[in-house]
Structure formats: C-alpha cells, structure tokens
Coordinates of C-alpha atoms and ligand atoms in Angstrom, one line a residue:
X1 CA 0.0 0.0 0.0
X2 CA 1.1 3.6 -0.8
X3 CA 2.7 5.4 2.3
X4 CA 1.4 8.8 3.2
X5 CA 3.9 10.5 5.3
X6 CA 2.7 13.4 7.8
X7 CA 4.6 15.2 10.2
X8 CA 3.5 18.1 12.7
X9 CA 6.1 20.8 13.3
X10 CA 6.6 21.6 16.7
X11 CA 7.6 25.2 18.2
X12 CA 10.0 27.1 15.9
X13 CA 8.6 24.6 12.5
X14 CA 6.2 26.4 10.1
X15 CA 6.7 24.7 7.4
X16 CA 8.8 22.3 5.2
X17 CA 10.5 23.1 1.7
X18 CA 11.0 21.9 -1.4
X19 CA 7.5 19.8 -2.0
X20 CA 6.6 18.7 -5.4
X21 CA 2.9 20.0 -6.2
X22 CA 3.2 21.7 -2.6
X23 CA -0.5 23.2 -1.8
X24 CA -1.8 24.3 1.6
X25 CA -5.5 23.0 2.1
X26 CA -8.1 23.6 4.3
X27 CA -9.2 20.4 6.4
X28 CA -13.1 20.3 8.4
X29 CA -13.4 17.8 10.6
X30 CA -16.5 16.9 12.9
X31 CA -13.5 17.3 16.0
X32 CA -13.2 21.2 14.9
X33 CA -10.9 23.0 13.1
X34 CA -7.3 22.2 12.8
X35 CA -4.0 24.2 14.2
X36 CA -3.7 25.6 10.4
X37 CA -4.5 24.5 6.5
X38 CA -2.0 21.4 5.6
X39 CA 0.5 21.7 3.4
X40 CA 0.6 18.5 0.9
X41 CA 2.9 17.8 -1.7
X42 CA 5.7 14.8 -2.7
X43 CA 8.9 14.5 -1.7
X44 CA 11.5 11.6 -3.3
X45 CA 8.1 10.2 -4.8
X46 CA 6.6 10.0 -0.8
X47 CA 2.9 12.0 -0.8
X48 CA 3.4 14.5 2.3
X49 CA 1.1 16.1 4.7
X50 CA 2.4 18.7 7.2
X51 CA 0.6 20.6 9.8
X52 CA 2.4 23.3 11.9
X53 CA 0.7 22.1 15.6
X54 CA 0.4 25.9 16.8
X55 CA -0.2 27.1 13.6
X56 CA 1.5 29.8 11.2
X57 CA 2.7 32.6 13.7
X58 CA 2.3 30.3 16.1
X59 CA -1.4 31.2 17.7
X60 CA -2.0 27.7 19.5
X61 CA -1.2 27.6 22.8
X62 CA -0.2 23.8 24.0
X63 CA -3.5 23.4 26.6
X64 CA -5.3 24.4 23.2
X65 CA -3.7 23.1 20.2
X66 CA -7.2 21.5 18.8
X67 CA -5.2 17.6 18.8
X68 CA -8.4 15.6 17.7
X69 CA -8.9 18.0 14.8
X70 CA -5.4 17.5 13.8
X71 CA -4.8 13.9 14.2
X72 CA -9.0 13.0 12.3
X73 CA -7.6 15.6 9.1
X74 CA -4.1 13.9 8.5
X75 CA -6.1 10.2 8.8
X76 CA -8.8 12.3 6.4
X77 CA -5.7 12.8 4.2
X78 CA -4.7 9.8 4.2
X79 CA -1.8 9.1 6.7
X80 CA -0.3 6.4 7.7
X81 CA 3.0 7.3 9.6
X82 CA 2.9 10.4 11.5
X83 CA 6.6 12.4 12.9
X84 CA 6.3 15.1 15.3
X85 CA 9.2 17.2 15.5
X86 CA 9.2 18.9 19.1
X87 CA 11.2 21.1 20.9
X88 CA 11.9 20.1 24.2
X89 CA 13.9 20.3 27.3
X90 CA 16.4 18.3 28.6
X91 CA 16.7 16.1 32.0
X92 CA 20.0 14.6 30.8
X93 CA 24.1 16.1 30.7
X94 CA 24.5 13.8 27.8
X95 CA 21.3 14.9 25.8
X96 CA 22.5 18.4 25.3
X97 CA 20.7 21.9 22.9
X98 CA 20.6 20.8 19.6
X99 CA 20.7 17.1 19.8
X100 CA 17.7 15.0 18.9
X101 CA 16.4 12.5 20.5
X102 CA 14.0 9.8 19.3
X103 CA 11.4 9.3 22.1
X104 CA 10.2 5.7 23.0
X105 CA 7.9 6.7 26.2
X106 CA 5.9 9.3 27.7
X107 CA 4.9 10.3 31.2
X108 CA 1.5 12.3 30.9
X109 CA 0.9 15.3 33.4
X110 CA -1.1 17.3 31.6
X111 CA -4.7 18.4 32.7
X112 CA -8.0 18.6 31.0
X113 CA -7.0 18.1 27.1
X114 CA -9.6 16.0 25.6
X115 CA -7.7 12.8 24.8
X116 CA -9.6 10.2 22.8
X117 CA -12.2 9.9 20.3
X118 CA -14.1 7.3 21.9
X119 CA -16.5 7.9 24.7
X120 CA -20.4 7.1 26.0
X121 CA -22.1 5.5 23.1
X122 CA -18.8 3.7 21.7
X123 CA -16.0 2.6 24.1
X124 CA -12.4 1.5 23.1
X125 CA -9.4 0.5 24.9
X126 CA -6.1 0.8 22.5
X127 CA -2.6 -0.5 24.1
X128 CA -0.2 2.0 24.5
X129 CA 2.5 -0.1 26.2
X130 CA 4.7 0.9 23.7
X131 CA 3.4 4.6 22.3
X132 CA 5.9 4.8 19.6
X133 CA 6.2 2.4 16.7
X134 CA 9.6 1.4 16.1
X135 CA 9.9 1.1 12.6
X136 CA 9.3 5.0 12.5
X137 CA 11.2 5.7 14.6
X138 CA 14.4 3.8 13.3
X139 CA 13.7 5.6 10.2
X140 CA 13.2 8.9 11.7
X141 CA 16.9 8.2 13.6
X142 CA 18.3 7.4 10.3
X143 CA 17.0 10.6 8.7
X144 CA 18.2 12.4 12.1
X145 CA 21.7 11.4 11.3
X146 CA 21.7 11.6 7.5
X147 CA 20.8 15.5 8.7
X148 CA 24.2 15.8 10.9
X149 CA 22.3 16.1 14.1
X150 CA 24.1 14.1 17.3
X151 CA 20.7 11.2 17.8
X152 CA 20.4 9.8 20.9
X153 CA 18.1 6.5 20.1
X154 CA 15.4 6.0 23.0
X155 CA 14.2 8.5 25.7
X156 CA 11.3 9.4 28.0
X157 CA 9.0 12.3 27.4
X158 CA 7.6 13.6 30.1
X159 CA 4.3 16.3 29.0
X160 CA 3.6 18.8 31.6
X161 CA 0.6 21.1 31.2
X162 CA 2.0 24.6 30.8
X163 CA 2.3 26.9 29.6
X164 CA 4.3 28.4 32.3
X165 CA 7.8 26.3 32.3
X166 CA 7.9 24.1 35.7
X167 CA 9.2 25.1 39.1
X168 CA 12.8 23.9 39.6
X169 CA 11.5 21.2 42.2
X170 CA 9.6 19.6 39.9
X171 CA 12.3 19.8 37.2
X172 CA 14.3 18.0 40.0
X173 CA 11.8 15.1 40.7
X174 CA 11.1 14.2 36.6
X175 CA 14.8 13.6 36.4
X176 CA 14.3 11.5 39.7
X177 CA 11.8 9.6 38.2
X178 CA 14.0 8.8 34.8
X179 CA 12.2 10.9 32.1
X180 CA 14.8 12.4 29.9
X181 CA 12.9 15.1 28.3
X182 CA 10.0 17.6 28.9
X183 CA 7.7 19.1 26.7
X184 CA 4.1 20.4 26.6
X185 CA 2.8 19.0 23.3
X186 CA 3.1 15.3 22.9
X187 CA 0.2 14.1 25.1
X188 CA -2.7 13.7 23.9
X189 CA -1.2 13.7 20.4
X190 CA 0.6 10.6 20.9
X191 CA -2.7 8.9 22.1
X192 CA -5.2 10.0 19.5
X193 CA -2.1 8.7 17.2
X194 CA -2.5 5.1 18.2
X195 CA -6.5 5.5 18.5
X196 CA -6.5 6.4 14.7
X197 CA -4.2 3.7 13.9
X198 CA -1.6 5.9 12.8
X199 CA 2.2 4.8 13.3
X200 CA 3.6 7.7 15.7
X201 CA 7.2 8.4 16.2
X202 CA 8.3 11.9 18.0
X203 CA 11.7 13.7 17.5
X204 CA 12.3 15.8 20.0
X205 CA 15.3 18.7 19.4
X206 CA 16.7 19.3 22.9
X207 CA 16.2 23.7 23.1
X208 CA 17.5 24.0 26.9
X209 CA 18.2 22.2 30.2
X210 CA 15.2 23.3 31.7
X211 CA 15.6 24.2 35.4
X212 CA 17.4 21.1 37.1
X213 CA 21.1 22.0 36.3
X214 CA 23.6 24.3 38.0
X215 CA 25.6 25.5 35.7
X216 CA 22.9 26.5 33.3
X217 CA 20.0 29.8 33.5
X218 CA 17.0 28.4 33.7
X219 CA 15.2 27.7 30.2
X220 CA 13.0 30.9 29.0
X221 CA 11.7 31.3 25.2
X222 CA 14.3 33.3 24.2
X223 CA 17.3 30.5 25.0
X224 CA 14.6 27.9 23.3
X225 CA 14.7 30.7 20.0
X226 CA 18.0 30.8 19.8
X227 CA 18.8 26.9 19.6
X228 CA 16.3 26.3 17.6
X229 CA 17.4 29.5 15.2
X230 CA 20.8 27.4 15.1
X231 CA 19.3 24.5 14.2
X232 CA 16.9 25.2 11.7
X233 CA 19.0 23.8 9.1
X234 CA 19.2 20.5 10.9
X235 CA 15.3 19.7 11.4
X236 CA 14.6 21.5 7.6
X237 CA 17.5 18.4 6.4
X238 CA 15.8 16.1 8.5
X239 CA 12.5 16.7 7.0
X240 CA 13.7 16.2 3.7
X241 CA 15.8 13.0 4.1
X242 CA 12.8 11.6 6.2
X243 CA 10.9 10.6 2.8
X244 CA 13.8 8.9 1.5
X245 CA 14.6 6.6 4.3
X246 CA 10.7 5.8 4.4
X247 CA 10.2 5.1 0.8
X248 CA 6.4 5.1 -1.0
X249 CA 5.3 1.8 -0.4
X250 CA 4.6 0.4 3.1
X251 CA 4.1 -2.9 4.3
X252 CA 1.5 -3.6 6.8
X253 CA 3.1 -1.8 11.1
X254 CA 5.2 -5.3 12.4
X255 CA 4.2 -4.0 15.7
X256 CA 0.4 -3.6 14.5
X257 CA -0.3 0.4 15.0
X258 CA -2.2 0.0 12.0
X259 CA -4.1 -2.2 13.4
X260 CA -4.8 -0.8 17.1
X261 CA -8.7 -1.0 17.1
X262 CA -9.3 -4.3 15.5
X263 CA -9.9 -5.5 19.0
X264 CA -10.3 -2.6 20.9
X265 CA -14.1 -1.5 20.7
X266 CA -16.4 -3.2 23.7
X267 CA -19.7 -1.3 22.7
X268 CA -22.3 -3.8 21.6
X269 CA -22.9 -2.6 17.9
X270 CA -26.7 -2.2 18.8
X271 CA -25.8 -0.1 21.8
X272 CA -23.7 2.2 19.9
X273 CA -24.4 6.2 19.6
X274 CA -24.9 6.7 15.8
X275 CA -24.3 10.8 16.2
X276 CA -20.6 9.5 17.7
X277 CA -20.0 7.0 14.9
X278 CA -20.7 9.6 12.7
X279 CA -17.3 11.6 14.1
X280 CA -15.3 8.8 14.0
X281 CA -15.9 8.1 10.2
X282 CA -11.9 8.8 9.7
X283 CA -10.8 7.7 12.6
X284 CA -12.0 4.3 13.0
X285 CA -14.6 3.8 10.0
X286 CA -12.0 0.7 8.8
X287 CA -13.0 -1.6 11.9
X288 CA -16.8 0.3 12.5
Ligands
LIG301 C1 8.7 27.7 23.0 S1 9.1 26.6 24.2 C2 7.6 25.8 24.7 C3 6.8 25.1 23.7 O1 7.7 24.5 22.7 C4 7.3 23.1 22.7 O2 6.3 23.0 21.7 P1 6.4 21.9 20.5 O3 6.4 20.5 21.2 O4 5.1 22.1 19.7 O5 7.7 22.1 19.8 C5 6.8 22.8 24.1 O6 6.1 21.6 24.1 C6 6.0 24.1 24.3 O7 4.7 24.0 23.8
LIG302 N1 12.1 23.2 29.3 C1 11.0 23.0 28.6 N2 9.9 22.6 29.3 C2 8.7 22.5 28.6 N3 8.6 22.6 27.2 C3 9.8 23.0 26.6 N4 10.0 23.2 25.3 C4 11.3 23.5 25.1 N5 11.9 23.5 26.3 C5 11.0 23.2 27.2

C-alpha cells in the first residue's frame, strides 16, 4: 500500500521546503478546526502532509492546540506514519541543545485536554504499552543522522501542562523519576495517534536544560529561540531525508499500529451512539 507521510512541526517549524505539487489546504473535521491548513505535496516520490501544531505565527497555545482536529484531518488525508518534530527540554548532561532524541515513552501530566475519540455510546481501549512504533522511529533516527544532528536512540517524554515552564522542584523530581525530556505537546497527540491507527514516532530537538542543572539559566523562550534559530538547518534536512529513508510503499506496522482498534471496541454494535460514529468516520470507519 502507498505510504502517506505526515509530520506536525513543533515550536519554531512552520513549514517544510522543497514539496513537489506543494498546496496548503483547508481540512473540516467533525473534532473542529485544525491548528492551520496542511501543506501536501511529494517528496522523493513519498505524498506528504504537514501541519504546523500551533499554527503559522504560532497562535496555539499547547493546553489548546485542537489535537483531535489535527490527528482526524491527516487520517482524512490519508496518513499512515505520523513524525512530530518537538522542541523540548532536557533532563540529561549527555542529551545536550541541539541534539535530537527519538522518544520511545511518555509520562503524561497534563490536565484537562480532551484525549480520545471514543467515549459514551462507543468505548475502546487501545494498548499503548509501547506509544511509539519502532519502525518510524528507526527511520526517523536514520534521517536524524543523514541530517548531521548528534541522535540519541530512546528517551522518555515527560508532558507537563503549561504553559508556564515548571518550578525547579519539579524539574528536580522528573529527572528523579528517569524521564529524559519535557515538553508540553506530545500528550494527547501521541494517544489519539495510536487510536487512529496511525504509526507515531516523536523527534524531540533538545532547546535547553530546563531548570534542574547548575551550571545552566534556567530555560525561557528566548534560549529555546535561539537553539532552535541554530538549528533550523538540521530539522529543515531532517524533514527532507525523512521521505527517502521511508520510501512510498509500506508494508502492513510489524508492531500492528495500523491495526490498534481491531480488538479494541467493547460497545455492543446495537448499543452504539450513531451521532458519535458519525465523528469517528476517519478515525475508525475501517474496523466500524
Ligand atoms: C517555546 S518553548 C515551549 C513550547 O515548545 C514546545 O512545543 P512543541 O512541542 O510544539 O515544539 C513545548 O512543548 C512548548 O509548547
Ligand atoms: N524546558 C522545557 N519545558 C517544557 N517545554 C519545553 N519546550 C522547550 N523547552 C521546554
């Protein structure tokens, strides 16, 4: 089957260059409006869909970025293997501004974001023992280096609620616990990701060291501007060797992401609500 490769640029990530056929379109969706239009295009024969997660200008703020909207129009445009590419902070020496790391696990402490597309009237359960699916991410790694950028394979993500970055206890206790990196983004993304059968993998470009570590300020946006200003050129290369390492055709997830719902739904087809099925048309019309 034909691969359809999206990716949602993080803080810092407008937009991607040098799309054949590029167009930005408008997506509705019965979860609301999306961060932004999508821009769609090819790239080394792969069809392309990019969303900017907080929009051109950056208007979203990460309690409000509109995540089912975003996640049901990419499945509406087809896609199959999603990459976010995140700025984030770092808990680690080793992991240090500028490097990327290819996340494997999350943490969730964020509040009150809507985070699945199921409900009353239609229950599912997905796994999401292991968020990420590997064969993105090995690909994403490889693009990662083809780009130049230091990888680190494997890290944990934790997602705090923001906006405001955390207190320095708390930056304290998240390395304490083992995450590596800290964001505000990635949860629910990463869940409604899985629910919509769509192969996930994150990238997330270390900006700062957040708060923990002594011989660094404390992370503000202008520090986070001014990696990520010096490493535009890494996550624009990244982008564009991304395709490549993918390729257009795609076998069927060998960890089943594509597959996440086949046994997930435990409403009794005559007990479920017809005015909910009717939202999850994209997002789970292939098992309803
Ligand atoms: C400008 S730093 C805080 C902001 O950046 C990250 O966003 P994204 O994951 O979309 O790159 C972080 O999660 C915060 O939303
Ligand atoms: N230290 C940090 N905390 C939360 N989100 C971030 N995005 C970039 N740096 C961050």
């Amino acid at each position: 089957m034909e691969r359809v490769l999206g990716i949602i640029g993080g803080s810092g990530v407008y937009g991607i260059e040098g799309l054949q056929d590029a167009r930005w379109q408008a997506v509705d969706t019965p979860w609301g409006t999306p961060s932004d239009e999508i821009l769609t295009g090819r790239h080394d024969g792969v069809s392309m869909a990019f969303l900017p997660r907080h929009g051109r200008g950056h208007v979203h703020a990460p309690g409000d970025v509109p995540y089912r909207a975003n996640i049901d129009a990419l499945k509406r445009l087809g896609v199959t293997d999603l990459v976010s590419v995140s700025a984030c902070g770092s808990f680690r020496e080793e992991m240090a501004p500028g490097d990327f790391v290819i996340v494997d696990q999350f943490v969730d402490r964020t509040r009150g974001r809507p985070s699945s597309f199921f409900g009353s009237g239609c229950v599912a359960h997905v796994g999401l023992a292991h968020p990420v699916c590997g064969r993105l991410a090995e690909a994403a790694a490889e693009a990662a280096e083809a780009a130049g950028a230091t990888v680190h394979r494997g890290g944990t993500y934790l997602a705090m609620e923001g906006p405001q970055f955390s207190p320095q206890a708390e930056s304290l206790l998240y390395r304490d616990w083992g995450c590596d990196v800290i964001g505000m983004t990635n949860m629910p993304e990463v869940r409604l990701a899985r629910e919509a059968e769509i192969c996930y993998a994150t990238v997330a470009m270390v900006t700062d060291y957040d708060s923990w570590h002594p011989g660094h300020e404390a992370v503000d946006v202008a520090s986070v501007l001014a990696t990520l200003a010096a490493n535009v050129a890494k996550a624009r290369a990244f982008a564009a060797a991304l395709p490549g390492a993918l390729g257009a055709e795609r076998a069927p997830c060998p960890h089943g992401c594509d597959r996440a719902l086949e046994s997930a739904i435990m409403t009794a087809p005559e007990r479920r609500d017809p005015a909910l099925l009717a939202r999850l048309d994209a997002v789970a019309g292939r098992v309803l």
